[in-house]
Amino acid sequence: MSFGLRRLFGTSIVRPFGSTRAVLRKFAAQEIPEDAVDDFEALSTEATTLPYAYRRDGETFGQLVRDYNHDLDPSDSSGPTVYGFDDQTEQVSPYRDPVTGQVRDGLTAKDARLHPLTREARVNRQQIELPAEMGKAINNHILLLRQPKVLRAKAAEYYVELRERNLHFAAETEADADAHIAAVFLQNYGSLYQVLHELRKRVGEDKFNPRRVLDVGYGPATGIVALNEIMGDSFEPEVKDAVVVGPYEMLRRAKLILSRQLAEYNGLEISKQELESKVESEDEDMEFVGEVMTKKIKIKTKLLQDIRSNEDRKYDLIMVTHQLLERQKFFPGQVDERVHEFFKRLAPGGHLVIVERGNPLGFEIIARARQVAIRPEDSISNKKIPAPYKKGAIGPDYHLRVVAPCSHHAVCPLQVSKPEYYSYGGVGKKLSFCHFQTEVVRPKFTSELKKGLQLATPWATPMDGIGIKGEASAGKGNPNARTYESANYSYLILERSANDEESLRRIEDQIEKEGQQNYPVGYSGDTPDEWPRVMRAPMCKKGLAIAEVCAPSGNLEKWHISRSSGKQDYHDARKLKGGDLYPLGAKSKILSNKNSDNYSEQLQRKEKSYKKVVKKAKKDVAHERKVQLYEAQKIIDEEKRAEHMAKVLDQEFMSQPSMKKRDPKVYKY
């Protein structure tokens, strides 16, 4: 009512303190003009600029905001705009083509919202999936031949030993080979697929086509399997060698798994339609479950148990999975020796891919291999200039460059060179290490494996190998299990430069011009080769995203990207993931406190104290052992003395023959 009175008598009327009845009583004494009612009614039908709250009662909801024809006038921008249903359906997203409706850039509309450089800098975000035919072959022809209980027990034993060693190891028996495939093949496949996908993206999809390939690993030629999936069915290199470190049974299983990929057959031997019809025929009545005669299978990949001794054979792509270290006590000497063997077999222009576990020891192996390759401590510049390989046995025309994950050629800011540092109590837990993660869809054989008390329930301790009784859910299977597995890995991609005269001259010129230059803190890079690498998903707050990146300056840096940095920068920064490159700007860039130099003094003090403790423990053990040896020797001496005294008494007794005559009954022999 008060709104209507204001419209009648002007907006200058202020409602006094008190009830509405008192206000009405006040205005009832005033005389209302005759034409006031007509003006009031006209106001309810004509277009008005008054807010909906000031309008007359009885207006519909659509009129409360604005009159439809009046408010859709584009020349009127005095208030909110209302769109009808037809207008909404006819509109086209600015990120889609107005004619076809297809997304302009990227795979989805979310990708199209990103900056083109951000899309180029991203790693693979899709969940990796093992081909269905391959998963079916592993399940029907390998794992179902064993009792599930035995297979789970073997897999649990593998996990326990893996936790103890911190390193993968070769299978010894046929049962161990099956347990290896069931337990870790899927994660190793996902890690290699992700790394090879990035290599292909950085080199260029049209340029990446290795003609000679070598894969070395404990599994069933996992690197070749991942490479075939990335390159497609038409991938036909000249040489495909796969070294399977382990028993002969693992080679047979590798042959069976590879036979499910079309890239392993010549075009005249089998077609895609024939392969699909073969799989469909197996599904018609009942799937065949049983052993397959692998001798009759012919594939392109040459399966070996040892690397060829001929060092003259060079490869354009070498994939090394968990092969640089067998035991932690052999670090770093074994890493240096083995990585040198692979460098000798890398062709000019070729790539070496090294994949290790995503734990501190795996990272230190990768960091050591990188150090051996480019010797960053001997260089002044942190730019990614191909570094000469210092091992003289190969030759002076050998230069290496880090393709990924590093954006610089400086000393690794996270490397501590001693894996035991990570176990040094509080300071060891503060140390960061370079590792990444990807997701792999679980096939049927992995879901079936991780059921029951042994693998579907938590263990009391990591070394138990069996779940806690009573923790298993009712019914069969693992109802709360995820449909995917997370694979953690550390990796390194190295590229050998071409060794022709022009390439060597270009490298020498680059070293001469830029060999003394350094990128400062906060430098973002001009090319994908120098863009900062995001270590983990950024910490997002209201209006701010904080990303930890390994920057071209050779340091771990924290970049703060706020709304004031720009709408596009802020949007893209909040969508980052560990492993991505970040090509856009930031509000501020500072050094991170996670650089290993910040902990060097604490680690050295901790190492000295540990050495003292170990030395004292060794002394105590040695002293205790000496005491035990002394006591044992004392007992032995007493026994010998007693034995000697017994012999003396016997001799004295036997030297008195008269005793026999006196009492022959007693001394009867």
GROMACS .gro file of C-alpha atoms in nm, residues 243-643:
model
  401
  243VAL     CA    1   6.383  -5.792  -2.445
  244VAL     CA    2   6.179  -5.972  -2.178
  245VAL     CA    3   6.386  -6.001  -1.861
  246GLY     CA    4   6.258  -6.312  -1.689
  247PRO     CA    5   6.162  -6.673  -1.753
  248TYR     CA    6   6.079  -6.814  -2.094
  249GLU     CA    7   5.712  -6.837  -1.991
  250MET     CA    8   5.694  -6.456  -1.988
  251LEU     CA    9   5.803  -6.451  -2.354
  252ARG     CA   10   5.520  -6.689  -2.442
  253ARG     CA   11   5.271  -6.464  -2.267
  254ALA     CA   12   5.414  -6.157  -2.441
  255LYS     CA   13   5.361  -6.328  -2.776
  256LEU     CA   14   5.000  -6.408  -2.688
  257ILE     CA   15   4.925  -6.050  -2.576
  258LEU     CA   16   5.091  -5.890  -2.881
  259SER     CA   17   4.895  -6.120  -3.114
  260ARG     CA   18   4.580  -5.925  -3.019
  261GLN     CA   19   4.710  -5.611  -3.194
  262LEU     CA   20   4.666  -5.560  -3.566
  263ALA     CA   21   4.999  -5.374  -3.587
  264GLU     CA   22   5.174  -5.709  -3.531
  265TYR     CA   23   5.051  -5.855  -3.861
  266ASN     CA   24   5.127  -5.778  -4.222
  267GLY     CA   25   4.846  -5.644  -4.435
  268LEU     CA   26   4.834  -5.964  -4.644
  269GLU     CA   27   4.819  -6.195  -4.344
  270ILE     CA   28   4.516  -6.063  -4.159
  271SER     CA   29   4.275  -5.774  -4.185
  272LYS     CA   30   4.089  -5.585  -3.919
  273GLN     CA   31   3.758  -5.740  -4.026
  274GLU     CA   32   3.906  -6.089  -3.994
  275LEU     CA   33   4.042  -6.011  -3.648
  276GLU     CA   34   3.706  -5.874  -3.534
  277SER     CA   35   3.516  -6.168  -3.684
  278LYS     CA   36   3.754  -6.403  -3.504
  279VAL     CA   37   3.678  -6.235  -3.173
  280GLU     CA   38   3.303  -6.238  -3.244
  281SER     CA   39   3.311  -6.608  -3.332
  282GLU     CA   40   3.463  -6.677  -2.991
  283ASP     CA   41   3.174  -6.496  -2.825
  284GLU     CA   42   2.893  -6.666  -3.016
  285ASP     CA   43   2.843  -6.976  -2.804
  286MET     CA   44   3.101  -6.980  -2.530
  287GLU     CA   45   3.434  -6.811  -2.485
  288PHE     CA   46   3.727  -7.044  -2.524
  289VAL     CA   47   3.916  -7.074  -2.198
  290GLY     CA   48   4.242  -7.263  -2.210
  291GLU     CA   49   4.605  -7.261  -2.311
  292VAL     CA   50   4.703  -7.132  -2.654
  293MET     CA   51   4.980  -7.285  -2.866
  294THR     CA   52   5.202  -6.979  -2.900
  295LYS     CA   53   5.445  -7.160  -3.133
  296LYS     CA   54   5.198  -7.120  -3.417
  297ILE     CA   55   5.159  -6.745  -3.360
  298LYS     CA   56   5.368  -6.525  -3.589
  299ILE     CA   57   5.413  -6.159  -3.501
  300LYS     CA   58   5.645  -5.879  -3.617
  301THR     CA   59   5.807  -5.818  -3.279
  302LYS     CA   60   6.122  -6.017  -3.214
  303LEU     CA   61   6.111  -6.144  -2.857
  304LEU     CA   62   6.451  -6.181  -2.687
  305GLN     CA   63   6.578  -6.272  -2.343
  306ASP     CA   64   6.898  -6.063  -2.367
  307ILE     CA   65   7.002  -5.747  -2.549
  308ARG     CA   66   7.181  -5.816  -2.873
  309SER     CA   67   7.557  -5.810  -2.824
  310ASN     CA   68   7.607  -5.628  -3.154
  311GLU     CA   69   7.651  -5.263  -3.053
  312ASP     CA   70   7.652  -5.152  -3.416
  313ARG     CA   71   7.275  -5.197  -3.431
  314LYS     CA   72   7.122  -4.860  -3.341
  315TYR     CA   73   6.763  -4.785  -3.246
  316ASP     CA   74   6.550  -4.474  -3.306
  317LEU     CA   75   6.342  -4.542  -2.993
  318ILE     CA   76   6.456  -4.727  -2.680
  319MET     CA   77   6.207  -4.787  -2.399
  320VAL     CA   78   6.356  -4.891  -2.064
  321THR     CA   79   6.115  -4.985  -1.783
  322HIS     CA   80   6.249  -5.049  -1.429
  323GLN     CA   81   6.585  -5.172  -1.558
  324LEU     CA   82   6.849  -4.931  -1.426
  325LEU     CA   83   6.874  -5.064  -1.069
  326GLU     CA   84   6.819  -5.406  -0.910
  327ARG     CA   85   6.900  -5.328  -0.545
  328GLN     CA   86   6.932  -4.998  -0.360
  329LYS     CA   87   7.278  -5.093  -0.234
  330PHE     CA   88   7.406  -5.081  -0.596
  331PHE     CA   89   7.306  -4.714  -0.636
  332PRO     CA   90   7.441  -4.516  -0.821
  333GLY     CA   91   7.711  -4.730  -0.987
  334GLN     CA   92   7.470  -4.973  -1.152
  335VAL     CA   93   7.261  -4.685  -1.288
  336ASP     CA   94   7.568  -4.530  -1.453
  337GLU     CA   95   7.671  -4.857  -1.616
  338ARG     CA   96   7.330  -4.954  -1.748
  339VAL     CA   97   7.230  -4.616  -1.885
  340HIS     CA   98   7.563  -4.604  -2.071
  341GLU     CA   99   7.479  -4.936  -2.238
  342PHE     CA  100   7.158  -4.789  -2.374
  343PHE     CA  101   7.331  -4.468  -2.489
  344LYS     CA  102   7.563  -4.681  -2.702
  345ARG     CA  103   7.262  -4.823  -2.887
  346LEU     CA  104   7.080  -4.492  -2.949
  347ALA     CA  105   7.087  -4.370  -3.308
  348PRO     CA  106   7.137  -4.001  -3.401
  349GLY     CA  107   6.802  -3.826  -3.375
  350GLY     CA  108   6.665  -4.108  -3.161
  351HIS     CA  109   6.488  -4.098  -2.824
  352LEU     CA  110   6.554  -4.285  -2.500
  353VAL     CA  111   6.249  -4.327  -2.272
  354ILE     CA  112   6.317  -4.429  -1.911
  355VAL     CA  113   6.028  -4.512  -1.677
  356GLU     CA  114   6.067  -4.591  -1.308
  357ARG     CA  115   5.839  -4.619  -1.007
  358GLY     CA  116   5.681  -4.301  -0.876
  359ASN     CA  117   5.855  -4.318  -0.538
  360PRO     CA  118   6.169  -4.145  -0.399
  361LEU     CA  119   6.403  -4.423  -0.513
  362GLY     CA  120   6.253  -4.426  -0.862
  363PHE     CA  121   6.295  -4.049  -0.885
  364GLU     CA  122   6.658  -4.064  -0.771
  365ILE     CA  123   6.729  -4.324  -1.041
  366ILE     CA  124   6.580  -4.091  -1.302
  367ALA     CA  125   6.770  -3.791  -1.165
  368ARG     CA  126   7.097  -3.986  -1.171
  369ALA     CA  127   7.041  -4.096  -1.532
  370ARG     CA  128   6.974  -3.732  -1.624
  371GLN     CA  129   7.291  -3.623  -1.443
  372VAL     CA  130   7.500  -3.883  -1.628
  373ALA     CA  131   7.350  -3.775  -1.961
  374ILE     CA  132   7.393  -3.395  -1.954
  375ARG     CA  133   7.632  -3.331  -1.658
  376PRO     CA  134   7.452  -3.012  -1.544
  377GLU     CA  135   7.710  -2.943  -1.272
  378ASP     CA  136   7.972  -2.879  -1.543
  379SER     CA  137   7.760  -2.621  -1.729
  380ILE     CA  138   7.710  -2.256  -1.648
  381SER     CA  139   7.392  -2.206  -1.849
  382ASN     CA  140   7.054  -2.351  -1.755
  383LYS     CA  141   6.921  -2.333  -2.112
  384LYS     CA  142   6.826  -2.652  -2.294
  385ILE     CA  143   7.127  -2.663  -2.523
  386PRO     CA  144   7.225  -3.017  -2.635
  387ALA     CA  145   7.502  -3.124  -2.398
  388PRO     CA  146   7.800  -3.332  -2.513
  389TYR     CA  147   7.803  -3.679  -2.361
  390LYS     CA  148   8.128  -3.701  -2.162
  391LYS     CA  149   8.181  -4.076  -2.193
  392GLY     CA  150   8.468  -4.089  -2.441
  393ALA     CA  151   8.401  -4.443  -2.556
  394ILE     CA  152   8.111  -4.329  -2.775
  395GLY     CA  153   8.274  -4.041  -2.959
  396PRO     CA  154   8.288  -3.661  -2.971
  397ASP     CA  155   7.978  -3.623  -3.190
  398TYR     CA  156   7.732  -3.735  -2.924
  399HIS     CA  157   7.496  -3.470  -2.779
  400LEU     CA  158   7.191  -3.524  -2.558
  401ARG     CA  159   6.893  -3.304  -2.476
  402VAL     CA  160   6.614  -3.352  -2.222
  403VAL     CA  161   6.274  -3.353  -2.391
  404ALA     CA  162   6.062  -3.406  -2.079
  405PRO     CA  163   5.978  -3.353  -1.801
  406CYS     CA  164   6.248  -3.089  -1.738
  407SER     CA  165   6.224  -2.738  -1.882
  408HIS     CA  166   6.594  -2.664  -1.818
  409HIS     CA  167   6.942  -2.820  -1.819
  410ALA     CA  168   7.039  -2.705  -1.470
  411VAL     CA  169   7.095  -2.931  -1.171
  412CYS     CA  170   6.767  -3.093  -1.068
  413PRO     CA  171   6.626  -2.877  -0.783
  414LEU     CA  172   6.481  -3.183  -0.606
  415GLN     CA  173   6.771  -3.428  -0.641
  416VAL     CA  174   6.948  -3.523  -0.317
  417SER     CA  175   7.164  -3.805  -0.469
  418LYS     CA  176   7.113  -4.031  -0.167
  419PRO     CA  177   6.784  -4.226  -0.153
  420GLU     CA  178   6.833  -4.302   0.218
  421TYR     CA  179   6.776  -3.932   0.295
  422TYR     CA  180   6.400  -3.981   0.245
  423SER     CA  181   6.391  -4.209   0.551
  424TYR     CA  182   6.556  -3.953   0.781
  425GLY     CA  183   6.261  -3.883   1.007
  426GLY     CA  184   6.095  -3.541   0.992
  427VAL     CA  185   6.332  -3.375   0.746
  428GLY     CA  186   6.310  -3.674   0.511
  429LYS     CA  187   5.933  -3.645   0.495
  430LYS     CA  188   5.963  -3.281   0.387
  431LEU     CA  189   6.159  -3.371   0.074
  432SER     CA  190   5.967  -3.356  -0.254
  433PHE     CA  191   6.034  -3.573  -0.555
  434CYS     CA  192   5.929  -3.551  -0.919
  435HIS     CA  193   5.653  -3.799  -1.002
  436PHE     CA  194   5.324  -3.797  -1.188
  437GLN     CA  195   5.001  -3.993  -1.203
  438THR     CA  196   4.761  -4.130  -1.461
  439GLU     CA  197   4.443  -4.337  -1.450
  440VAL     CA  198   4.384  -4.672  -1.620
  441VAL     CA  199   4.043  -4.836  -1.658
  442ARG     CA  200   4.029  -5.173  -1.485
  443PRO     CA  201   3.960  -5.466  -1.718
  444LYS     CA  202   3.779  -5.776  -1.601
  445PHE     CA  203   4.089  -5.967  -1.494
  446THR     CA  204   4.203  -5.689  -1.259
  447SER     CA  205   3.857  -5.654  -1.105
  448GLU     CA  206   3.841  -6.029  -1.051
  449LEU     CA  207   4.188  -6.035  -0.895
  450LYS     CA  208   4.115  -5.773  -0.632
  451LYS     CA  209   3.833  -5.955  -0.460
  452GLY     CA  210   3.816  -6.137  -0.132
  453LEU     CA  211   4.003  -6.104   0.196
  454GLN     CA  212   4.354  -6.101   0.052
  455LEU     CA  213   4.347  -5.803  -0.187
  456ALA     CA  214   4.011  -5.631  -0.134
  457THR     CA  215   4.055  -5.543   0.234
  458PRO     CA  216   4.322  -5.334   0.411
  459TRP     CA  217   4.628  -5.502   0.560
  460ALA     CA  218   4.724  -5.447   0.923
  461THR     CA  219   5.082  -5.376   0.813
  462PRO     CA  220   5.229  -5.337   0.463
  463MET     CA  221   5.412  -5.668   0.503
  464ASP     CA  222   5.112  -5.881   0.608
  465GLY     CA  223   5.005  -5.995   0.264
  466ILE     CA  224   4.649  -6.068   0.382
  467GLY     CA  225   4.355  -5.853   0.480
  468ILE     CA  226   4.218  -5.800   0.829
  469LYS     CA  227   3.949  -6.048   0.922
  470GLY     CA  228   3.605  -5.895   0.952
  471GLU     CA  229   3.685  -5.602   0.719
  472ALA     CA  230   3.553  -5.773   0.405
  473SER     CA  231   3.205  -5.659   0.301
  474ALA     CA  232   2.918  -5.904   0.284
  475GLY     CA  233   2.854  -6.083  -0.044
  476LYS     CA  234   3.088  -6.155  -0.330
  477GLY     CA  235   3.345  -5.933  -0.488
  478ASN     CA  236   3.451  -5.582  -0.395
  479PRO     CA  237   3.135  -5.367  -0.427
  480ASN     CA  238   3.299  -5.037  -0.330
  481ALA     CA  239   3.599  -5.073  -0.559
  482ARG     CA  240   3.688  -4.809  -0.817
  483THR     CA  241   3.657  -4.876  -1.189
  484TYR     CA  242   4.009  -4.749  -1.252
  485GLU     CA  243   4.360  -4.773  -1.109
  486SER     CA  244   4.605  -4.490  -1.046
  487ALA     CA  245   4.956  -4.542  -1.179
  488ASN     CA  246   5.239  -4.336  -1.025
  489TYR     CA  247   5.560  -4.304  -1.222
  490SER     CA  248   5.876  -4.101  -1.273
  491TYR     CA  249   6.015  -4.068  -1.623
  492LEU     CA  250   6.281  -3.915  -1.843
  493ILE     CA  251   6.285  -3.861  -2.221
  494LEU     CA  252   6.624  -3.792  -2.379
  495GLU     CA  253   6.694  -3.704  -2.741
  496ARG     CA  254   7.023  -3.761  -2.918
  497SER     CA  255   7.101  -3.482  -3.163
  498ALA     CA  256   7.183  -3.553  -3.525
  499ASN     CA  257   7.557  -3.586  -3.584
  500ASP     CA  258   7.589  -3.444  -3.935
  501GLU     CA  259   7.822  -3.147  -3.988
  502GLU     CA  260   7.547  -2.889  -4.011
  503SER     CA  261   7.380  -3.004  -3.687
  504LEU     CA  262   7.710  -3.018  -3.499
  505ARG     CA  263   7.803  -2.669  -3.621
  506ARG     CA  264   7.462  -2.537  -3.511
  507ILE     CA  265   7.507  -2.686  -3.165
  508GLU     CA  266   7.856  -2.539  -3.128
  509ASP     CA  267   7.729  -2.197  -3.233
  510GLN     CA  268   7.446  -2.219  -2.981
  511ILE     CA  269   7.689  -2.318  -2.704
  512GLU     CA  270   7.917  -2.027  -2.796
  513LYS     CA  271   7.636  -1.769  -2.804
  514GLU     CA  272   7.414  -1.886  -2.516
  515GLY     CA  273   7.645  -2.106  -2.311
  516GLN     CA  274   7.701  -1.830  -2.054
  517GLN     CA  275   7.338  -1.716  -2.027
  518ASN     CA  276   7.085  -1.808  -1.758
  519TYR     CA  277   6.710  -1.769  -1.736
  520PRO     CA  278   6.604  -1.564  -1.431
  521VAL     CA  279   6.347  -1.664  -1.170
  522GLY     CA  280   5.999  -1.612  -1.310
  523TYR     CA  281   6.089  -1.666  -1.674
  524SER     CA  282   5.797  -1.843  -1.844
  525GLY     CA  283   5.957  -1.960  -2.168
  526ASP     CA  284   5.872  -1.890  -2.529
  527THR     CA  285   5.836  -2.245  -2.663
  528PRO     CA  286   5.685  -2.571  -2.531
  529ASP     CA  287   6.041  -2.691  -2.475
  530GLU     CA  288   6.087  -2.425  -2.204
  531TRP     CA  289   5.739  -2.388  -2.055
  532PRO     CA  290   5.728  -2.457  -1.678
  533ARG     CA  291   5.619  -2.806  -1.570
  534VAL     CA  292   5.336  -2.819  -1.313
  535MET     CA  293   5.436  -3.057  -1.034
  536ARG     CA  294   5.089  -3.114  -0.888
  537ALA     CA  295   4.736  -2.974  -0.908
  538PRO     CA  296   4.733  -2.609  -0.796
  539MET     CA  297   4.596  -2.498  -0.461
  540CYS     CA  298   4.285  -2.295  -0.542
  541LYS     CA  299   4.142  -2.028  -0.317
  542LYS     CA  300   3.882  -1.762  -0.375
  543GLY     CA  301   4.018  -1.553  -0.659
  544LEU     CA  302   4.363  -1.715  -0.646
  545ALA     CA  303   4.539  -2.025  -0.779
  546ILE     CA  304   4.887  -2.119  -0.652
  547ALA     CA  305   5.081  -2.352  -0.883
  548GLU     CA  306   5.413  -2.516  -0.800
  549VAL     CA  307   5.619  -2.545  -1.116
  550CYS     CA  308   5.965  -2.659  -1.222
  551ALA     CA  309   6.067  -2.344  -1.408
  552PRO     CA  310   6.324  -2.272  -1.683
  553SER     CA  311   6.536  -2.097  -1.420
  554GLY     CA  312   6.629  -2.440  -1.284
  555ASN     CA  313   6.436  -2.390  -0.959
  556LEU     CA  314   6.108  -2.500  -0.810
  557GLU     CA  315   5.889  -2.189  -0.809
  558LYS     CA  316   5.547  -2.088  -0.682
  559TRP     CA  317   5.334  -1.894  -0.925
  560HIS     CA  318   5.033  -1.699  -0.798
  561ILE     CA  319   4.764  -1.654  -1.064
  562SER     CA  320   4.480  -1.428  -0.950
  563ARG     CA  321   4.176  -1.282  -1.120
  564SER     CA  322   4.368  -0.962  -1.175
  565SER     CA  323   4.617  -1.159  -1.385
  566GLY     CA  324   4.351  -1.193  -1.650
  567LYS     CA  325   4.031  -1.386  -1.692
  568GLN     CA  326   4.184  -1.640  -1.929
  569ASP     CA  327   4.497  -1.696  -1.718
  570TYR     CA  328   4.293  -1.741  -1.402
  571HIS     CA  329   4.049  -1.983  -1.565
  572ASP     CA  330   4.323  -2.199  -1.719
  573ALA     CA  331   4.534  -2.202  -1.401
  574ARG     CA  332   4.248  -2.351  -1.199
  575LYS     CA  333   4.220  -2.637  -1.450
  576LEU     CA  334   4.586  -2.742  -1.429
  577LYS     CA  335   4.695  -3.094  -1.338
  578GLY     CA  336   5.026  -3.246  -1.238
  579GLY     CA  337   5.238  -3.300  -1.549
  580ASP     CA  338   5.091  -3.014  -1.752
  581LEU     CA  339   5.298  -2.730  -1.890
  582TYR     CA  340   5.187  -2.374  -1.811
  583PRO     CA  341   5.245  -2.118  -2.088
  584LEU     CA  342   5.045  -1.820  -1.953
  585GLY     CA  343   5.125  -1.544  -1.706
  586ALA     CA  344   5.104  -1.502  -1.329
  587LYS     CA  345   5.062  -1.218  -1.081
  588SER     CA  346   5.376  -1.307  -0.882
  589LYS     CA  347   5.652  -1.567  -0.910
  590ILE     CA  348   5.871  -1.664  -0.616
  591LEU     CA  349   6.110  -1.944  -0.523
  592SER     CA  350   5.953  -2.243  -0.352
  593ASN     CA  351   6.081  -2.367  -0.018
  594LYS     CA  352   6.073  -2.724  -0.152
  595ASN     CA  353   6.409  -2.694  -0.331
  596SER     CA  354   6.652  -2.953  -0.196
  597ASP     CA  355   6.914  -2.685  -0.121
  598ASN     CA  356   6.696  -2.563   0.165
  599TYR     CA  357   6.735  -2.898   0.342
  600SER     CA  358   7.099  -2.979   0.264
  601GLU     CA  359   7.236  -2.865   0.602
  602GLN     CA  360   6.966  -3.049   0.798
  603LEU     CA  361   7.025  -3.363   0.595
  604GLN     CA  362   7.400  -3.349   0.652
  605ARG     CA  363   7.352  -3.308   1.027
  606LYS     CA  364   7.102  -3.590   1.028
  607GLU     CA  365   7.341  -3.809   0.830
  608LYS     CA  366   7.622  -3.746   1.080
  609SER     CA  367   7.397  -3.833   1.372
  610TYR     CA  368   7.279  -4.146   1.191
  611LYS     CA  369   7.639  -4.246   1.124
  612LYS     CA  370   7.719  -4.207   1.493
  613VAL     CA  371   7.420  -4.416   1.589
  614VAL     CA  372   7.512  -4.681   1.333
  615LYS     CA  373   7.875  -4.678   1.445
  616LYS     CA  374   7.776  -4.714   1.809
  617ALA     CA  375   7.532  -4.990   1.720
  618LYS     CA  376   7.805  -5.172   1.529
  619LYS     CA  377   8.039  -5.136   1.825
  620ASP     CA  378   7.774  -5.267   2.061
  621VAL     CA  379   7.704  -5.559   1.831
  622ALA     CA  380   8.077  -5.630   1.794
  623HIS     CA  381   8.129  -5.609   2.171
  624GLU     CA  382   7.831  -5.833   2.237
  625ARG     CA  383   7.959  -6.078   1.981
  626LYS     CA  384   8.303  -6.077   2.142
  627VAL     CA  385   8.144  -6.144   2.482
  628GLN     CA  386   7.942  -6.427   2.335
  629LEU     CA  387   8.251  -6.570   2.166
  630TYR     CA  388   8.448  -6.539   2.493
  631GLU     CA  389   8.176  -6.716   2.690
  632ALA     CA  390   8.150  -6.986   2.425
  633GLN     CA  391   8.528  -7.029   2.421
  634LYS     CA  392   8.530  -7.044   2.801
  635ILE     CA  393   8.276  -7.323   2.796
  636ILE     CA  394   8.474  -7.509   2.531
  637ASP     CA  395   8.794  -7.473   2.733
  638GLU     CA  396   8.624  -7.603   3.047
  639GLU     CA  397   8.489  -7.900   2.854
  640LYS     CA  398   8.836  -7.972   2.714
  641ARG     CA  399   8.992  -7.941   3.062
  642ALA     CA  400   8.733  -8.178   3.209
  643GLU     CA  401   8.792  -8.424   2.929
   0.00000   0.00000   0.00000
